[in-house]
CSV table of C-alpha atoms in Angstrom, one decimal:
chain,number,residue,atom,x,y,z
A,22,UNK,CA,97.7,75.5,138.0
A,23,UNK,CA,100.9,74.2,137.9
A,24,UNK,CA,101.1,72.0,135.1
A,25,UNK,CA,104.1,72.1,132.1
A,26,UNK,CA,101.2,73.4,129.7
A,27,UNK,CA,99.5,76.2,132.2
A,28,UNK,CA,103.2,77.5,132.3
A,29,UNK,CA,103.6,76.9,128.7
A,30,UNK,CA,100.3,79.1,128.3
A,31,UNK,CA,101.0,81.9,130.2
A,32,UNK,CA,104.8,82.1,128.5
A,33,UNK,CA,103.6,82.2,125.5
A,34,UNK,CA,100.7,84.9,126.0
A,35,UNK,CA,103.2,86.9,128.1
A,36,UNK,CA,105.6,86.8,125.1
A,37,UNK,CA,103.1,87.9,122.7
A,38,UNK,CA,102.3,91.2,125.2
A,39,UNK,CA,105.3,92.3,125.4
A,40,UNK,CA,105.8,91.7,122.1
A,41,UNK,CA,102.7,94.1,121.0
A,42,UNK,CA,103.6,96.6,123.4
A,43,UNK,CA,107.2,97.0,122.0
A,44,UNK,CA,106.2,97.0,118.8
A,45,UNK,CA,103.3,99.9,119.5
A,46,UNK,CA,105.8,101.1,121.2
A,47,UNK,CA,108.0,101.4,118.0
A,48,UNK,CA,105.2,102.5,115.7
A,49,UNK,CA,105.1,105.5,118.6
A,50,UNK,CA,108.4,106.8,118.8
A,51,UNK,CA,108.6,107.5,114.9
A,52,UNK,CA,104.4,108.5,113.8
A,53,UNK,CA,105.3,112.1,114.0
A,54,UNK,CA,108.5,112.1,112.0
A,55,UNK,CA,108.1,114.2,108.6
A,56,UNK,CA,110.2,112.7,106.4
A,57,UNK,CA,111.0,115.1,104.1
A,58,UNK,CA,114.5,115.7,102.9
A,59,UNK,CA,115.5,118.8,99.9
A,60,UNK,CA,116.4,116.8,96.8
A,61,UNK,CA,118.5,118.1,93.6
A,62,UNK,CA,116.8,117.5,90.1
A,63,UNK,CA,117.6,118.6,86.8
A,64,UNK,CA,117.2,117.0,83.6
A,65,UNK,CA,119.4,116.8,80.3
A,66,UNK,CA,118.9,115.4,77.2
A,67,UNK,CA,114.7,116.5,76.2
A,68,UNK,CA,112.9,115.2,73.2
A,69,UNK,CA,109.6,113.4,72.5
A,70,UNK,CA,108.5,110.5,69.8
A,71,UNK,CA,105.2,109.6,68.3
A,72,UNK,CA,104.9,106.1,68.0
A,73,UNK,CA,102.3,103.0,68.4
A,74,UNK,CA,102.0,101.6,72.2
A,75,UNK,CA,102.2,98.6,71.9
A,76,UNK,CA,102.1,97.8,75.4
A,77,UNK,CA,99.0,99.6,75.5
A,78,UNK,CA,96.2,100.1,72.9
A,79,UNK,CA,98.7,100.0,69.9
A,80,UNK,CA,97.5,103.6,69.3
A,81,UNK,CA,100.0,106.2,68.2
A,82,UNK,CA,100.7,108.0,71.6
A,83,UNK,CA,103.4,110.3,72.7
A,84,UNK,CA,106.6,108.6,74.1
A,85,UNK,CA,109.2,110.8,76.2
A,86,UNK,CA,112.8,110.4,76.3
A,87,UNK,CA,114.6,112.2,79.3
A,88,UNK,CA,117.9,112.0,81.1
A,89,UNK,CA,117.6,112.7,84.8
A,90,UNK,CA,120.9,113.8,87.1
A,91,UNK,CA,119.6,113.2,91.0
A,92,UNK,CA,121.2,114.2,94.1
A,93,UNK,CA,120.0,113.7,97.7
A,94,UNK,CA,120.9,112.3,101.2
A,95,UNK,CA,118.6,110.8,102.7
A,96,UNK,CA,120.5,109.1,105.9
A,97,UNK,CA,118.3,111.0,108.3
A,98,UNK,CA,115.6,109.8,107.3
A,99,UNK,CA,116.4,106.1,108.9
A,100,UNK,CA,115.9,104.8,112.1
A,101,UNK,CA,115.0,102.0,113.7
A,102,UNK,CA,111.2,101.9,112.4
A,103,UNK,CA,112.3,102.4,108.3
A,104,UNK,CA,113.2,98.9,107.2
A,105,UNK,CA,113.1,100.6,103.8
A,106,UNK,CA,112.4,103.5,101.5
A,107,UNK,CA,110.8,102.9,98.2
A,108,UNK,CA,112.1,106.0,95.9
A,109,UNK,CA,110.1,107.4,93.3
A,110,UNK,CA,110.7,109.9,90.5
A,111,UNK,CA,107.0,110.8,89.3
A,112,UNK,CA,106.4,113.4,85.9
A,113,UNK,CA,103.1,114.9,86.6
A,114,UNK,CA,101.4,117.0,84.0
A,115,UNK,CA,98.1,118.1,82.4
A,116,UNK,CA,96.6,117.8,79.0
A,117,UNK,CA,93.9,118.3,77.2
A,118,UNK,CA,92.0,115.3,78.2
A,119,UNK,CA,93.1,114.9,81.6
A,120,UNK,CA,94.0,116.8,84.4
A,121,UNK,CA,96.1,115.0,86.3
A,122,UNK,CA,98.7,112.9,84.6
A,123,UNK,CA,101.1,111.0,86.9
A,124,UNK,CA,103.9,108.4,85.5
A,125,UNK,CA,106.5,107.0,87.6
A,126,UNK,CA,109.6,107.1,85.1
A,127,UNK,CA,112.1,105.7,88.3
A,128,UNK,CA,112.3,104.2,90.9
A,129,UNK,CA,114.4,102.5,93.8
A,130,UNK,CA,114.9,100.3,96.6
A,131,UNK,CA,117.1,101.7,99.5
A,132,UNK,CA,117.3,99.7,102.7
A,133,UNK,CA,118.4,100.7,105.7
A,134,UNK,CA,122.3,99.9,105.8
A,135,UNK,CA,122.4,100.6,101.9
A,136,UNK,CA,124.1,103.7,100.8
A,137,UNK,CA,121.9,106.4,101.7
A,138,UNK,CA,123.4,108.8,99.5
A,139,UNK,CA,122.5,108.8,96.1
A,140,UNK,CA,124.2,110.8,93.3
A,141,UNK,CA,123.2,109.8,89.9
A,142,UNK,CA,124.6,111.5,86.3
A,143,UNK,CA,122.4,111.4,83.0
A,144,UNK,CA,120.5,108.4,84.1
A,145,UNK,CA,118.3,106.9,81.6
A,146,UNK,CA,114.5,106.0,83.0
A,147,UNK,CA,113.8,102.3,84.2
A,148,UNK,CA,110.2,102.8,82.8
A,149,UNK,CA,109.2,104.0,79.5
A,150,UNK,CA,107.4,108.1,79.6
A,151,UNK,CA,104.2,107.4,77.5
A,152,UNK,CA,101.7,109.8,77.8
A,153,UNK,CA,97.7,108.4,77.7
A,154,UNK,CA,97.7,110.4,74.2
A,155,UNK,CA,99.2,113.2,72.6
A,156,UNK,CA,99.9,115.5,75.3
A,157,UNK,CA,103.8,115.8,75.7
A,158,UNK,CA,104.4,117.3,72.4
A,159,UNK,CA,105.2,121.0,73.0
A,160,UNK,CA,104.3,120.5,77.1
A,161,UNK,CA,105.7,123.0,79.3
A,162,UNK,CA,105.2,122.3,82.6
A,163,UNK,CA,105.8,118.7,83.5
A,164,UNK,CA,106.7,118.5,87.2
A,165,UNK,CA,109.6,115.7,87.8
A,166,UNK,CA,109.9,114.9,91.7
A,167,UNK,CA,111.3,112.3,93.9
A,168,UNK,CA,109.1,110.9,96.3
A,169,UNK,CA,109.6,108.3,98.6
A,170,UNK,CA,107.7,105.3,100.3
A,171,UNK,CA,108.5,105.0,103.7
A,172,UNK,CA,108.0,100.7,104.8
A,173,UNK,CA,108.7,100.9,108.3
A,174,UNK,CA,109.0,97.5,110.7
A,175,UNK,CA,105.4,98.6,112.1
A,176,UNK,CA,103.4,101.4,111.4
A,177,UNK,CA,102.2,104.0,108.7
A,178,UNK,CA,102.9,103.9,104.9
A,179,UNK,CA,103.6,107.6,104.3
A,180,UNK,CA,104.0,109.2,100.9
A,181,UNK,CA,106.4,112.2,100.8
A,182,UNK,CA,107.1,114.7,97.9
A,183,UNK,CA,111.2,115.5,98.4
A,184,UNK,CA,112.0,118.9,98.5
A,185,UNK,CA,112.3,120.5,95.2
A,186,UNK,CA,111.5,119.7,91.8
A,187,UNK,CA,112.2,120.5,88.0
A,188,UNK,CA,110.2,121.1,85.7
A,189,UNK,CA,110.6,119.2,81.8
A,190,UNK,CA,109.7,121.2,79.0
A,191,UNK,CA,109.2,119.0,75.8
A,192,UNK,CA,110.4,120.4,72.2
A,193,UNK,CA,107.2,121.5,70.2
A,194,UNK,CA,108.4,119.0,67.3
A,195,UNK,CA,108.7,115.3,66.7
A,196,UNK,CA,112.0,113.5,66.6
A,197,UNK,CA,112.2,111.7,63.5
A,198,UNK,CA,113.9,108.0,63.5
A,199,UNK,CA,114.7,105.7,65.6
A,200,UNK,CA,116.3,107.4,68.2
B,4,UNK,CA,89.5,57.7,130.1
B,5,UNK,CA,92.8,59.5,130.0
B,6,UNK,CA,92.0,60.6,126.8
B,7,UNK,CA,88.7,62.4,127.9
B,8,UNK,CA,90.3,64.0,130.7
B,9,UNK,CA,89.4,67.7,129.3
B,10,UNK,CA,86.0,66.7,129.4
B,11,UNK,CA,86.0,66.0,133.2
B,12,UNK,CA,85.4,70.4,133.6
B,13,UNK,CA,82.0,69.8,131.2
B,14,UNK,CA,81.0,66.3,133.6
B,15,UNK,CA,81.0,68.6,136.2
B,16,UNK,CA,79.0,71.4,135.5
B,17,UNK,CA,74.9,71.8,135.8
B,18,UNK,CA,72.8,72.8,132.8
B,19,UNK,CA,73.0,76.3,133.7
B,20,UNK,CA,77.3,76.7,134.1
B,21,UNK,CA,76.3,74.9,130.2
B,22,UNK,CA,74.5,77.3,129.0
B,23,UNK,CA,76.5,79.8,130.4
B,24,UNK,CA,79.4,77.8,128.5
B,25,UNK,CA,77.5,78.0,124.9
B,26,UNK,CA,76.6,82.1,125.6
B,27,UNK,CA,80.2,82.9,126.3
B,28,UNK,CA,81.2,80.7,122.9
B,29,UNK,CA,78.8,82.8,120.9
B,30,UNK,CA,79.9,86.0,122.7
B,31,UNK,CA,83.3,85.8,121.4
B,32,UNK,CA,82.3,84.6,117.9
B,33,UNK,CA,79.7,88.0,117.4
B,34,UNK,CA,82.0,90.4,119.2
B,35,UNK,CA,84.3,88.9,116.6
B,36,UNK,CA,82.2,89.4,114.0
B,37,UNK,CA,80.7,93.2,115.4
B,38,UNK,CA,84.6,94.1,115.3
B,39,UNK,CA,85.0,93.3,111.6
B,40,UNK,CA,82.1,94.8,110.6
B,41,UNK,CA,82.9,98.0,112.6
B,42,UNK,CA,86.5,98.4,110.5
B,43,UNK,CA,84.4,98.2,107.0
B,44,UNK,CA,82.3,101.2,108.4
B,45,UNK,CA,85.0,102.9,109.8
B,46,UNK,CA,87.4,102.7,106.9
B,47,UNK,CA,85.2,102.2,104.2
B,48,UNK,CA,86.9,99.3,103.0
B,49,UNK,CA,85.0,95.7,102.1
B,50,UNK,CA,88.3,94.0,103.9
B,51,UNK,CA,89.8,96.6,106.0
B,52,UNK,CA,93.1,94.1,107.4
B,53,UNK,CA,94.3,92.0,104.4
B,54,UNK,CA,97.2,89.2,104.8
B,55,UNK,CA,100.2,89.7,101.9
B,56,UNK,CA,99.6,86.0,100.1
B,57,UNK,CA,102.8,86.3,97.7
B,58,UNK,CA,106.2,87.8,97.8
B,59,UNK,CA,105.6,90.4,94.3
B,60,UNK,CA,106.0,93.0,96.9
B,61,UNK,CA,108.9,91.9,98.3
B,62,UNK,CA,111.2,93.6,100.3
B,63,UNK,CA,108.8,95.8,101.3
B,64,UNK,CA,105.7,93.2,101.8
B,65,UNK,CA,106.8,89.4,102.8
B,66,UNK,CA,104.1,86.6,102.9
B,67,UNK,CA,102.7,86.9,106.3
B,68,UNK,CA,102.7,90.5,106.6
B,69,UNK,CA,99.3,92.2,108.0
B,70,UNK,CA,98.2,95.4,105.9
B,71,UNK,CA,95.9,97.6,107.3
B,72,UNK,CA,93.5,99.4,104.8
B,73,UNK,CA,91.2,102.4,104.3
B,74,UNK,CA,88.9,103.2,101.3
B,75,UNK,CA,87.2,106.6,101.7
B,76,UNK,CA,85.9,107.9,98.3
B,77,UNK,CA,87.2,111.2,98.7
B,78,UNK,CA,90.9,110.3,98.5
B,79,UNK,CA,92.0,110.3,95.2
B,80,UNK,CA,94.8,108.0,93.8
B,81,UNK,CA,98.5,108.8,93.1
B,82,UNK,CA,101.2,107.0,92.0
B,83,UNK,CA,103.7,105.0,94.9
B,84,UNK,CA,100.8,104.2,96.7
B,85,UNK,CA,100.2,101.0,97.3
B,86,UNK,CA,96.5,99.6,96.4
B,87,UNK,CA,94.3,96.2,97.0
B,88,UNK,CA,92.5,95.4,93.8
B,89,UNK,CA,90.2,92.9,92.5
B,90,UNK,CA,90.6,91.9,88.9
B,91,UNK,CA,87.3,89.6,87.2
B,92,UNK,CA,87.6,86.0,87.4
B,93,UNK,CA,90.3,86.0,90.3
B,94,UNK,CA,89.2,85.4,93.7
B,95,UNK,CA,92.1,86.6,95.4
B,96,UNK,CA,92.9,90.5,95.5
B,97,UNK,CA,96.5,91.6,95.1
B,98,UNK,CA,98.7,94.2,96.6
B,99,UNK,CA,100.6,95.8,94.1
B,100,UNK,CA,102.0,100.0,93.7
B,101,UNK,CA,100.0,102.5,91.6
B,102,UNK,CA,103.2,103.1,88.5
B,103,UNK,CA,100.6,105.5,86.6
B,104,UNK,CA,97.5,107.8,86.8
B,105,UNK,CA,95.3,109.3,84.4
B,106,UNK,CA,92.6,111.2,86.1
B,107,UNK,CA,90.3,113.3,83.9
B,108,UNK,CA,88.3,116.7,85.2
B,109,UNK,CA,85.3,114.9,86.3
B,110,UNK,CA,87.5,112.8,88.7
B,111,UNK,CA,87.6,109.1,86.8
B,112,UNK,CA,90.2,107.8,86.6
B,113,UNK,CA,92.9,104.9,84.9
B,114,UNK,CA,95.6,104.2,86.8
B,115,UNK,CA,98.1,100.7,85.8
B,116,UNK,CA,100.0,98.8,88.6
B,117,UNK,CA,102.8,96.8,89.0
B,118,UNK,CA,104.8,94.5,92.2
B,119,UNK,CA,107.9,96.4,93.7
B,120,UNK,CA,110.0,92.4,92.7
B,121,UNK,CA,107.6,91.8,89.7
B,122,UNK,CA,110.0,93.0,86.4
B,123,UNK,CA,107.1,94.4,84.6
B,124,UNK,CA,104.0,96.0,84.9
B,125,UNK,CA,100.4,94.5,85.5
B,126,UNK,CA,98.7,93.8,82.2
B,127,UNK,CA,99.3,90.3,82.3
B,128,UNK,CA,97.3,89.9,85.3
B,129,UNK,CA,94.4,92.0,84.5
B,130,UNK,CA,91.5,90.3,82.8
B,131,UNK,CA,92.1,90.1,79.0
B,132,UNK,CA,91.8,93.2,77.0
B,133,UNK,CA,91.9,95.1,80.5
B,134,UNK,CA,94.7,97.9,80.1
B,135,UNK,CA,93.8,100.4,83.0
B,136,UNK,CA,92.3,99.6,86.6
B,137,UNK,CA,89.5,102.2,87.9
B,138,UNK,CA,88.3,103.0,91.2
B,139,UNK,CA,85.4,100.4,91.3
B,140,UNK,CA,88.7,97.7,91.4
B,141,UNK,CA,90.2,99.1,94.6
B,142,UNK,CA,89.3,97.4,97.6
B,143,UNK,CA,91.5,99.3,99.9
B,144,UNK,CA,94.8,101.4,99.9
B,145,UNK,CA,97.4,100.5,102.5
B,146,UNK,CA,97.9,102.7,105.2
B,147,UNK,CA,99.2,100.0,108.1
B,148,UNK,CA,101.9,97.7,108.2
B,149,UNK,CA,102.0,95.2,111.0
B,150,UNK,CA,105.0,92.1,109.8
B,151,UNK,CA,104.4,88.8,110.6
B,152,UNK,CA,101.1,88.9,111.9
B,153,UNK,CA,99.7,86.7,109.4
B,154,UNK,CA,101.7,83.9,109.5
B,155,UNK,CA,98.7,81.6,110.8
B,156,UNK,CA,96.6,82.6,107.8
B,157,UNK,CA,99.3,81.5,105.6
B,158,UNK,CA,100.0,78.1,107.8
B,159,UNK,CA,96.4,77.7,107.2
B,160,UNK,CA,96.1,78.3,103.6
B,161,UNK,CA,98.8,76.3,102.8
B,162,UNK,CA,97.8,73.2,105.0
B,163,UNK,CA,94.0,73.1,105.4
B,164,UNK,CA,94.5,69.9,107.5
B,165,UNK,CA,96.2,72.2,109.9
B,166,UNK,CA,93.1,74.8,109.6
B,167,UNK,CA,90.3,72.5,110.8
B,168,UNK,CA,92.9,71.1,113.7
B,169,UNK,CA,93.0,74.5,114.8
B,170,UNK,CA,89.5,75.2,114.6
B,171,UNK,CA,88.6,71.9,116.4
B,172,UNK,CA,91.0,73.0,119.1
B,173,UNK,CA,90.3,76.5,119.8
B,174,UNK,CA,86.4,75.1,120.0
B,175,UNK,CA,86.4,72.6,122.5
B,176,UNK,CA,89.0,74.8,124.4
B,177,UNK,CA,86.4,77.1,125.0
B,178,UNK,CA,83.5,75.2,125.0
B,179,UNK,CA,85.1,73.0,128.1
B,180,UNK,CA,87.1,75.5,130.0
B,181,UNK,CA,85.5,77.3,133.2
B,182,UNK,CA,86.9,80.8,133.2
């Protein structure tokens, strides 16, 4: 009962409780947190392209061009279970041939110790707005929003909308050339 | 002899502490077994705890990490969450974020992917001529993180040697201990 490797054993399998209980422990304290921060959006320059994607099906789809000024803080929403928050900025919109149209046009890495407040001016998108057809032309009512991604050390994965939106409306014309 | 001293517990014992040996070895192996297939019914997932194999999710995901996943055919698909897909001709799913979704009225939908450290999106990795992923792709969405947890499955992927060691080990362990 004794020996080095009985003691050995029962380190190592005490080690690994506590270890589980602290970390359920963790996952506890924060699984009824809300996340949810308000969020400042507007949008400046507006226009809207029809070109061939060639990323895609080389078909002449619409192509979006937007200029996005973001402000939020978002240093509450860390403690010691967010290891990091994965920001989105999402256009969703409906056309013709689809209901629900969701692109991710931004997005971000925060970690916990980064700068937590973010203030961006006339930011260009990291990814490039094309619509699944010709259904930004003239659009109204696309929704832009920041959401995030909570990563926590152990736990849940939520997805939260910020608070508050814009909305995009796209000219009812074509631009011409190249930009 | 010295070397057969773990068998001196199995010299001891009558046929019946034997047999008694053998149940308790396939006890653990179907309870085992009764446990994974209760997680597929309960969260409609065909792998319901999947291992993170590469670092394209990185910092979010690390190789090692333990995911936790639900598939229920009810919940529909938005972008920033993160999905387990199967593409044709590769064995092994991946773990990558949902960058956009086109779902039409009667609820099908195309949606593209791409790795939070990968610099582009997913089309190179889909099968060839494959633009969009559907529904029937998803294995799971991740709802759980739990980091570290598995390491061995990587130890054992990368060194197979290592794999049938352990399995060899963890065998006789229980086929020659008395409780």
């Amino acid at each position: 009962m004794n020996s080095f490797t009985s003691r050995l054993n029962s380190l190592f399998a005490f080690t690994l409780s506590v270890m589980a209980a602290l970390t359920f422990g963790c996952f506890l304290s924060t699984v009824l947190n809300d996340h949810l921060r308000p969020v400042q959006l507007s949008v400046g320059k507006v226009s809207v392209k029809n070109v061939p994607d060639y990323s895609a099906d080389r078909e002449r789809s619409d192509l979006g061009f937007i200029t996005f000024d973001l402000f939020t803080d978002l240093s509450p929403l860390y403690n010691w279970n967010v290891k990091m928050l994965f920001l989105y900025l999402t256009a969703e919109y409906k056309t013709k041939d689809h209901e629900l149209n969701q692109v991710v046009l931004w997005d971000k890495i925060v970690k916990r110790g980064e700068n937590t407040i973010l203030d961006f001016r006339k930011t260009n998108t990291k990814y490039y707005f094309w619509d699944y057809g010709n259904g930004l032309k003239g659009n109204e009512n696309v929704t832009l929003t920041l959401r995030w991604n909570v990563i926590p050390n152990a736990g849940t994965l939520p997805n939260v909308r910020g608070v508050g939106s814009e909305v995009i409306r796209f000219p009812d014309q074509y631009t011409a050339g190249r930009f | 002899m010295a070397a057969f001293g773990f068998l001196d517990d199995v010299m001891r014992m009558n046929k019946r502490q034997l047999y008694y040996q053998l149940l308790n070895f396939g006890m653990i192996v179907s309870s085992a077994l009764m446990i994974w297939k209760g997680l597929m019914v309960v969260t409609g997932s065909e792998s319901p705890i999947v291992v993170v194999l590469s670092g394209s999710m990185e910092p979010a995901f690390y190789r090692g990490d333990l995911l936790l996943l639900t598939n229920h055919k009810e919940e529909p698909i938005r972008v920033g969450e993160i999905v387990v897909f199967k593409i044709e001709g590769r064995d092994i799913p991946i773990v990558h974020r949902v960058l956009k979704v086109h779902e039409k009225e009667d609820g099908s939908v195309k949606f593209l992917t791409k790795g939070d450290n990968n610099a582009v999106d997913d089309r190179g990795l889909y099968a060839r001529g494959q633009l969009w992923l559907e529904k029937k792709d998803v294995v799971g969405r991740a709802k759980g993180f739990l980091p570290y947890a598995g390491i061995v499955t990587i130890l054992m992927n990368d060194y197979p040697k290592f794999k049938y060691a352990m399995l060899a080990f963890l065998g006789i362990f229980v086929l020659t201990h008395r409780e």
